[in-house]
Tab-separated table of C-alpha atoms in Angstrom:
chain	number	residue	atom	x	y	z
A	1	UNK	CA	91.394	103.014	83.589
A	2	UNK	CA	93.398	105.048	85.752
A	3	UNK	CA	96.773	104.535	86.165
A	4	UNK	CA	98.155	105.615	89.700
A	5	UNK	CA	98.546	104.053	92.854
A	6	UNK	CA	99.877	105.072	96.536
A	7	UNK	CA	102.010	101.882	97.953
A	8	UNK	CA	104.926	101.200	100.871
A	9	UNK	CA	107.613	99.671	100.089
A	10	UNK	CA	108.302	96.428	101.039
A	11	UNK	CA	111.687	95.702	100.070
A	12	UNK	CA	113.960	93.834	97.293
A	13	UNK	CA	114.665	90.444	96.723
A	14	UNK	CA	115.056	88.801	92.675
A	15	UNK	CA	112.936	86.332	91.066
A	16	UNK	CA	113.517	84.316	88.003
A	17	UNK	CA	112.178	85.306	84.230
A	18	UNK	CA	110.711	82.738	82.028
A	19	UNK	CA	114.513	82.587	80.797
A	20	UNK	CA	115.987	81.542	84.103
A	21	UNK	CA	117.851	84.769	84.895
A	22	UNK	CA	117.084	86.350	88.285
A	23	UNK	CA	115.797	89.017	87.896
A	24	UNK	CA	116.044	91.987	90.633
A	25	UNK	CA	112.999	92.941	92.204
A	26	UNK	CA	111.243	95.414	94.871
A	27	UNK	CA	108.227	94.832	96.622
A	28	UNK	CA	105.472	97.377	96.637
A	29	UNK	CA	102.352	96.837	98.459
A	30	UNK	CA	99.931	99.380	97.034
A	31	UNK	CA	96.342	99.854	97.381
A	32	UNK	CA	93.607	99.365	97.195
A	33	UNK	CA	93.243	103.157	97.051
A	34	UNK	CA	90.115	105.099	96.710
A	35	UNK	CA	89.253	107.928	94.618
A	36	UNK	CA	88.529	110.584	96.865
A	37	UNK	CA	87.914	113.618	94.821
A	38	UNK	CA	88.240	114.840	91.096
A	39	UNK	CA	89.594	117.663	89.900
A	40	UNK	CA	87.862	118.924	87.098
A	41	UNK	CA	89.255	122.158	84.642
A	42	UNK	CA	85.747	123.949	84.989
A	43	UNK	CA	86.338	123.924	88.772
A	44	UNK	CA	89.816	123.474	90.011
A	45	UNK	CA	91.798	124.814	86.826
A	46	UNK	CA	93.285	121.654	86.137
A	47	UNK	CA	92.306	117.925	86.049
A	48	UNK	CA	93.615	115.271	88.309
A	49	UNK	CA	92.367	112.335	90.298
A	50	UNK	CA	92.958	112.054	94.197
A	51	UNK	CA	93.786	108.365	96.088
A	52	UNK	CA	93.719	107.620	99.210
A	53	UNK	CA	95.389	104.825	100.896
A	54	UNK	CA	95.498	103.108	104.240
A	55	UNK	CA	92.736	103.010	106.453
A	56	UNK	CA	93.062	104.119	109.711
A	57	UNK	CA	91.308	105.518	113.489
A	58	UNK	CA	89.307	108.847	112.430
A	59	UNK	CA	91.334	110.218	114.961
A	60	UNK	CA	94.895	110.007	113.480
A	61	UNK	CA	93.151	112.525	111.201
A	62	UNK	CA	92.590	116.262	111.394
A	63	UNK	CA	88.643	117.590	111.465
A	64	UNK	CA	89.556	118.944	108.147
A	65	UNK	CA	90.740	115.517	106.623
A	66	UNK	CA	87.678	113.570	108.096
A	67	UNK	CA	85.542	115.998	107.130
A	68	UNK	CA	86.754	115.694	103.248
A	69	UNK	CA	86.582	112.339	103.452
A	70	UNK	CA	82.993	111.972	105.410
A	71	UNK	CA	81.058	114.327	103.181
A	72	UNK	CA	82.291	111.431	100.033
A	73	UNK	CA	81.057	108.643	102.346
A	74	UNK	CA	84.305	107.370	102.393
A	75	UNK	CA	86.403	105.312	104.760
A	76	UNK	CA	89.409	107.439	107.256
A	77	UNK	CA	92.211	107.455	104.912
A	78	UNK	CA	96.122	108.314	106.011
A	79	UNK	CA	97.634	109.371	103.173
A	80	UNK	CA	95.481	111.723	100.444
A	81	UNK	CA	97.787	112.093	96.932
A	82	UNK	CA	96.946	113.480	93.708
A	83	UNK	CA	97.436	112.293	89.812
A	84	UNK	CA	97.123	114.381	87.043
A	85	UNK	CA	95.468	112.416	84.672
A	86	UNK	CA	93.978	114.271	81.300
A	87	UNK	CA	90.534	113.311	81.161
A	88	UNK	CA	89.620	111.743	84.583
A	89	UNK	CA	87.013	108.252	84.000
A	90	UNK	CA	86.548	107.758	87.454
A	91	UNK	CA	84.075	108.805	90.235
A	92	UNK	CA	84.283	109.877	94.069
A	93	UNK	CA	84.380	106.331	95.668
A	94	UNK	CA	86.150	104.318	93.024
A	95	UNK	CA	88.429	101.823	94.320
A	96	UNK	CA	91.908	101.546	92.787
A	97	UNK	CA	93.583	98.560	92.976
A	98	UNK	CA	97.058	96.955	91.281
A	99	UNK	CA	94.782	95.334	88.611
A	100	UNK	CA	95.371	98.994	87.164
A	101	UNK	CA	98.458	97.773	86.095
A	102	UNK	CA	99.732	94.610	84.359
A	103	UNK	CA	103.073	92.632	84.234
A	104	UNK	CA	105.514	93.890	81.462
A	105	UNK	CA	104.131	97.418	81.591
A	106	UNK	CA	106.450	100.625	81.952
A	107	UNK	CA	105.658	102.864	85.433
A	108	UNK	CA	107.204	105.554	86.722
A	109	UNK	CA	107.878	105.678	90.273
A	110	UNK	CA	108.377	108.052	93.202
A	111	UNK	CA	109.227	107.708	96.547
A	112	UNK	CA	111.418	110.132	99.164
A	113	UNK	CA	114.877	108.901	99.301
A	114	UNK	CA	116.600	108.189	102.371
A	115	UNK	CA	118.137	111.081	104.702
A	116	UNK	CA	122.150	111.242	104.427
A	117	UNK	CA	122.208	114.433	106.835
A	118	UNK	CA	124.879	117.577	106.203
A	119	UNK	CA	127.428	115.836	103.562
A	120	UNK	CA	130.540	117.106	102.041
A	121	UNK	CA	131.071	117.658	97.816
A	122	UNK	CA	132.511	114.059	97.561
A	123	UNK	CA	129.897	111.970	98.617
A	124	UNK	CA	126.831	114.809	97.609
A	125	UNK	CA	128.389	116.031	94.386
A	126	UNK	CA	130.769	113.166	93.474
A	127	UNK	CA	133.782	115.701	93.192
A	128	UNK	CA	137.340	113.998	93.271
A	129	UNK	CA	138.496	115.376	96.525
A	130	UNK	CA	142.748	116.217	96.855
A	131	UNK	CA	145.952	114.236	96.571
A	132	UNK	CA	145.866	111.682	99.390
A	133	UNK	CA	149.828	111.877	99.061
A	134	UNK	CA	153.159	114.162	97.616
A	135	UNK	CA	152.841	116.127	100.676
A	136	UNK	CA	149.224	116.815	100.749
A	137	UNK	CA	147.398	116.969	104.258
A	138	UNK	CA	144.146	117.392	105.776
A	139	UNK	CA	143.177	118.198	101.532
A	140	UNK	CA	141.952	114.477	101.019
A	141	UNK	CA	137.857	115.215	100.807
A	142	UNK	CA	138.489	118.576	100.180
A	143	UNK	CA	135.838	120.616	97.327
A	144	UNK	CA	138.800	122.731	95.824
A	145	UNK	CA	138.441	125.996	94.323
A	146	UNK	CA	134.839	128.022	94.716
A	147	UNK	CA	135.052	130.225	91.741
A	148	UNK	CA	137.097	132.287	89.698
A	149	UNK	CA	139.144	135.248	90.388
A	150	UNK	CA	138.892	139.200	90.247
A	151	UNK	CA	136.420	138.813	87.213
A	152	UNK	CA	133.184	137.923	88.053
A	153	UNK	CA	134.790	138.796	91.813
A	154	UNK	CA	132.054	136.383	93.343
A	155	UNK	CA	131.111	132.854	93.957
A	156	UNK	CA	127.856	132.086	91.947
A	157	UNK	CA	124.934	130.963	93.447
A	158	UNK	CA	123.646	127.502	93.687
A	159	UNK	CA	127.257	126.234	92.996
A	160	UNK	CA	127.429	122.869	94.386
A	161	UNK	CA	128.722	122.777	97.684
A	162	UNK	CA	128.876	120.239	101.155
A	163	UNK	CA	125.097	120.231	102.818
A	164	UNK	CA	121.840	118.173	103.302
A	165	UNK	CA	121.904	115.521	101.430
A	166	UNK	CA	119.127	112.824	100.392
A	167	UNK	CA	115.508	112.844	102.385
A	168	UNK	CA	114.159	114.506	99.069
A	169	UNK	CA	111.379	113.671	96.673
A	170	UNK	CA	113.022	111.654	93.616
A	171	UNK	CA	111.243	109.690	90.256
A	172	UNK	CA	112.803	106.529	89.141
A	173	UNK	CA	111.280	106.536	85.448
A	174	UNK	CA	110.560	103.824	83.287
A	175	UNK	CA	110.742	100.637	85.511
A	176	UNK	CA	108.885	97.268	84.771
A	177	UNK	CA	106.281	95.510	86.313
A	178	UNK	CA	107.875	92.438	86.494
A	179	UNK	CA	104.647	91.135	88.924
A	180	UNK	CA	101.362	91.856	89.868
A	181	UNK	CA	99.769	89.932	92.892
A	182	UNK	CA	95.722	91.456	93.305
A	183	UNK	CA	95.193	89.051	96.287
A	184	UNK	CA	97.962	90.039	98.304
A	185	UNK	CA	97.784	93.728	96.660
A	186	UNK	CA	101.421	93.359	95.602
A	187	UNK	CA	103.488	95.150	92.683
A	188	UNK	CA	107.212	94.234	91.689
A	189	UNK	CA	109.006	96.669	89.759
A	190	UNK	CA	112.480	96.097	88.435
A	191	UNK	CA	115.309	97.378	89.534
A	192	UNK	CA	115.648	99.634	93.146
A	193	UNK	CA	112.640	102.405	94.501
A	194	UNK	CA	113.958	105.592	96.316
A	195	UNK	CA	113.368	105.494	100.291
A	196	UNK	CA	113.354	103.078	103.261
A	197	UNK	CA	111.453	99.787	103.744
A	198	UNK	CA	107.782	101.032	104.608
A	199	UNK	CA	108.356	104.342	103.200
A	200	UNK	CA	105.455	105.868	100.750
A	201	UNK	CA	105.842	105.447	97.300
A	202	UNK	CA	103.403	106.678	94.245
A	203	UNK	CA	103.236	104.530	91.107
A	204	UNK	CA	102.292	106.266	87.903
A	205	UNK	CA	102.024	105.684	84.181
A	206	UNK	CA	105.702	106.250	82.377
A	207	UNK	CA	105.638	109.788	80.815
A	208	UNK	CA	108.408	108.339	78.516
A	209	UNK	CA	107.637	105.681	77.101
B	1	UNK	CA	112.522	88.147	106.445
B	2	UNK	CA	109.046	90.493	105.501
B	3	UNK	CA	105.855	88.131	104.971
B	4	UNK	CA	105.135	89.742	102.115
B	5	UNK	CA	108.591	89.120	100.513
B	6	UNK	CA	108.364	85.441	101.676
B	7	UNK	CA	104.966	84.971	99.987
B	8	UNK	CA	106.587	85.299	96.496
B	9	UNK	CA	109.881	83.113	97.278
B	10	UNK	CA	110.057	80.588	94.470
B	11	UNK	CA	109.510	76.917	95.668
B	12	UNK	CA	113.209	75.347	96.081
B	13	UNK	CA	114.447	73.229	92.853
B	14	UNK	CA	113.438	69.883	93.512
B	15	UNK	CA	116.173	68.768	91.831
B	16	UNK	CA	118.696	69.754	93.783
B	17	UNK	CA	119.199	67.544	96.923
B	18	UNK	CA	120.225	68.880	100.660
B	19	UNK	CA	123.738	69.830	100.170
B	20	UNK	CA	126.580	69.661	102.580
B	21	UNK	CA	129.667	71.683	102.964
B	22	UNK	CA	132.605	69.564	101.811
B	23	UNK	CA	130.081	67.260	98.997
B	24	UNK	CA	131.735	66.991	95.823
B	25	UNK	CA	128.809	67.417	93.256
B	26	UNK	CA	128.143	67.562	89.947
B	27	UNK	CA	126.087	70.334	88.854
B	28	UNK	CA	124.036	70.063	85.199
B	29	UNK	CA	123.077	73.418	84.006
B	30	UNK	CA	121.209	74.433	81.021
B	31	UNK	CA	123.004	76.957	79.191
B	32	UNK	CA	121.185	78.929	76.202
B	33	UNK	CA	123.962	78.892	72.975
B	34	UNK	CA	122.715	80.552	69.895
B	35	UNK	CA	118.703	79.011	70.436
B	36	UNK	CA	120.010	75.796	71.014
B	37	UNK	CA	119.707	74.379	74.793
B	38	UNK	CA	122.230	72.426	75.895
B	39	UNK	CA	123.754	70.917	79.075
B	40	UNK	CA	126.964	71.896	80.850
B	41	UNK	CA	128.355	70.015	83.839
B	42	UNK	CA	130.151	71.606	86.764
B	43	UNK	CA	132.125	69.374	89.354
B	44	UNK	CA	133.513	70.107	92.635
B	45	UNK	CA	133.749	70.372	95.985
B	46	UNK	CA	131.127	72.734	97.668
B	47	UNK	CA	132.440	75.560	99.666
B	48	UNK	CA	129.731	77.515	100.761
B	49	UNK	CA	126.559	77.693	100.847
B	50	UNK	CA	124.095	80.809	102.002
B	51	UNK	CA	120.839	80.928	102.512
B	52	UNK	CA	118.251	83.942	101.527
B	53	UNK	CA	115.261	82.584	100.173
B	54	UNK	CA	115.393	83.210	96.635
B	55	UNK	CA	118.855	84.189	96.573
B	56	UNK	CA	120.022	81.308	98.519
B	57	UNK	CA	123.231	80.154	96.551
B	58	UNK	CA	126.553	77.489	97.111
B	59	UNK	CA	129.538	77.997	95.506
B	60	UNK	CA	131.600	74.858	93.602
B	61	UNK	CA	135.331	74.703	93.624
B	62	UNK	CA	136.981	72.315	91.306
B	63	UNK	CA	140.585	72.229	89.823
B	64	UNK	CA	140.899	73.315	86.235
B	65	UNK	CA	143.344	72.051	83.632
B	66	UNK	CA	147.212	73.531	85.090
B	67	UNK	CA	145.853	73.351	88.121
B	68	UNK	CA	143.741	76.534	88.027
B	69	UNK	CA	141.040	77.073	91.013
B	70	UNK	CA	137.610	77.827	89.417
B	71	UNK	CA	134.765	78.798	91.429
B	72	UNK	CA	131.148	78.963	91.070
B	73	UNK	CA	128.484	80.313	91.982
B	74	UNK	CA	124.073	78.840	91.637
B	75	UNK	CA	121.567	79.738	92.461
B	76	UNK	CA	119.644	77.108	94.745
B	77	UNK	CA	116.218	78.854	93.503
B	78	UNK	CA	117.612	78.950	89.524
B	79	UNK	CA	115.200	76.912	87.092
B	80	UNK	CA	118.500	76.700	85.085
B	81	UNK	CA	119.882	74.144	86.990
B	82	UNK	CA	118.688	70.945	85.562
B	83	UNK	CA	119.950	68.806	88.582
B	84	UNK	CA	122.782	68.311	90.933
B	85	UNK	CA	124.203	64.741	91.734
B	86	UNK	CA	126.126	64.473	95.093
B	87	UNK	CA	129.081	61.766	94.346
B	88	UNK	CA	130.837	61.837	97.865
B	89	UNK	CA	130.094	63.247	100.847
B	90	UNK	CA	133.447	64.537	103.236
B	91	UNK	CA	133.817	64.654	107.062
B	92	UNK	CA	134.594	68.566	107.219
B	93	UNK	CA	134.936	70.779	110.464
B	94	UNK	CA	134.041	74.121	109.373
B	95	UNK	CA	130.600	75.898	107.211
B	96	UNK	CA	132.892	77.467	104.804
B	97	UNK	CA	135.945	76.107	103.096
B	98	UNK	CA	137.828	78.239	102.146
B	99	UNK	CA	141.253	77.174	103.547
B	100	UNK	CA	140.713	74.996	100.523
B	101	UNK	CA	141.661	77.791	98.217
B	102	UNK	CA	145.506	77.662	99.650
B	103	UNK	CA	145.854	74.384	99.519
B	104	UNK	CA	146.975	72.344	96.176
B	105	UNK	CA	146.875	68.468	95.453
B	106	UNK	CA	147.390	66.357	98.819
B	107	UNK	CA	146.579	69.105	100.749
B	108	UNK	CA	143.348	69.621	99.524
B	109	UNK	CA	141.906	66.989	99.827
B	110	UNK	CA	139.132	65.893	102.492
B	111	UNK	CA	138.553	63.068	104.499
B	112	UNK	CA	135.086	60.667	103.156
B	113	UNK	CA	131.999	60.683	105.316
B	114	UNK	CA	130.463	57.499	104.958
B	115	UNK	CA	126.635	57.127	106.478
């Protein structure tokens, strides 16, 4: 069975174990997705399974999207993602929904985080910033020194430095299904998801298990 | 509050009655020792209570041995509360009390609300 699902978040709240503890939770409301084309090796150089999720006017899409999606019979879908999966079991119309998955199982989970705009080293990087006092000023969130001196004679690149921060694709590995609700299509994963309420999310199989 | 994150609120402990700012309680938990279940009481005076759904919560304050202030916080959702008895109910002004936590002996205590 394939093991992959598109979802929005929903948001967090805790329920209790069969132990009593509370137990934090967020809210996923994936699928039902369907399988709107397979990527076979022979074909596409690779294998991997597309989903689809949330229906919506054929006009929200472009010709190009429609047209995919009409010549597989299938309904106007939003959002088009793919899995890589090793030997894909499914066909073009398969629906997908959080059956796939069952309570107590590992997932790994992606989502865009939220946008924290141009930020400076001590929020971005976590650097330690000056002495707020002993006649330090305006040196308080400073990022100290760049580099070294005449030898190399440069600042290197990609050293970490103030910028854009957050707004960026990030996997939260090895989370638990903590619930699994196939009439209201809802997941629960422990612990937090990157992004915003009603931001999109893709659920996959944990690569390390 | 999202529908969807209503539709998987727990249904409130039935054992725990409506509680009042000002109630002085007695709260039975279950506590897991070593395998063994056992029951651990908890009275006070309840300063606060929140609600939340799931995480709705009310905080106990009760005098300690040397007149320490312990407080503590449930869970009103937590199947680890076995039940909560409400022993006396007090005329109070206020949702939270926590002018209580300044105030010693005399002081702190509260005026009886009888129905």
């Amino acid at each position: 069975m394939l093991k992959g699902l598109i979802g929005k978040k929903i948001g967090m709240t805790q329920i209790f174990d069969e132990r009593g503890a509370a137990v934090p939770v967020t809210l996923i409301e994936a699928g039902p997705c369907y399988v709107t084309q397979v990527r076979r090796p022979e074909k596409d150089g690779y294998s991997a399974v597309q989903l689809g999720f949330v229906e919506v006017n054929p006009k929200r899409l472009t010709s190009g999207e429609w047209g995919h999606l009409k010549a597989a019979n299938l309904p106007p879908l939003r959002y088009l993602r793919e899995f890589r999966v090793k030997s894909p079991d499914v066909a073009v119309g398969d629906k997908v929904t959080v059956e796939a998955f069952s309570v107590g199982e590992r997932v790994d989970v992606v989502g865009t985080s939220k946008g924290k705009g141009f930020q400076g080293g001590v929020k971005r990087h976590h650097f330690a910033g000056g002495p707020k006092t002993h006649g330090q000023s305006d040196r308080w969130r400073a990022p100290g020194s760049n580099s070294s001196n005449t030898d190399p004679g440069r600042v290197y690149k990609g050293s970490r430095r103030a910028g854009h921060m957050g707004a960026q694709r990030v996997t939260v590995q090895n989370l638990k299904v903590v619930l699994v609700d196939p009439e209201r299509n809802l997941i629960g994963v422990r612990g937090a998801v990157p992004g915003p309420k009603g931001g999109l999310i893709l659920i996959k199989e944990a690569r390390k298990q | 509050m999202n529908d969807l994150l209503k539709a998987i609120e727990m249904p409130p402990n039935p054992n725990i009655p409506e509680l009042r700012p000002g109630d002085t309680v007695n709260v039975f938990l279950r506590i897991m020792e070593g395998g063994r279940e056992r029951i651990q009481e908890f009275r006070g005076t309840v300063i606060r209570l929140r609600e939340g759904g799931n995480e709705a919560s009310f905080t106990v304050r009760r005098i300690a041995s040397n007149g320490i202030g312990v407080e503590r916080t449930f869970l009103m959702r937590s199947p680890r509360i076995e039940k909560v008895v409400v022993e006396r109910r007090a005329r109070v002004r206020r949702a939270k009390l926590y002018f209580l936590r300044e105030r010693t002996g005399k002081a702190a205590r509260l005026k009886e609300k009888f129905e």
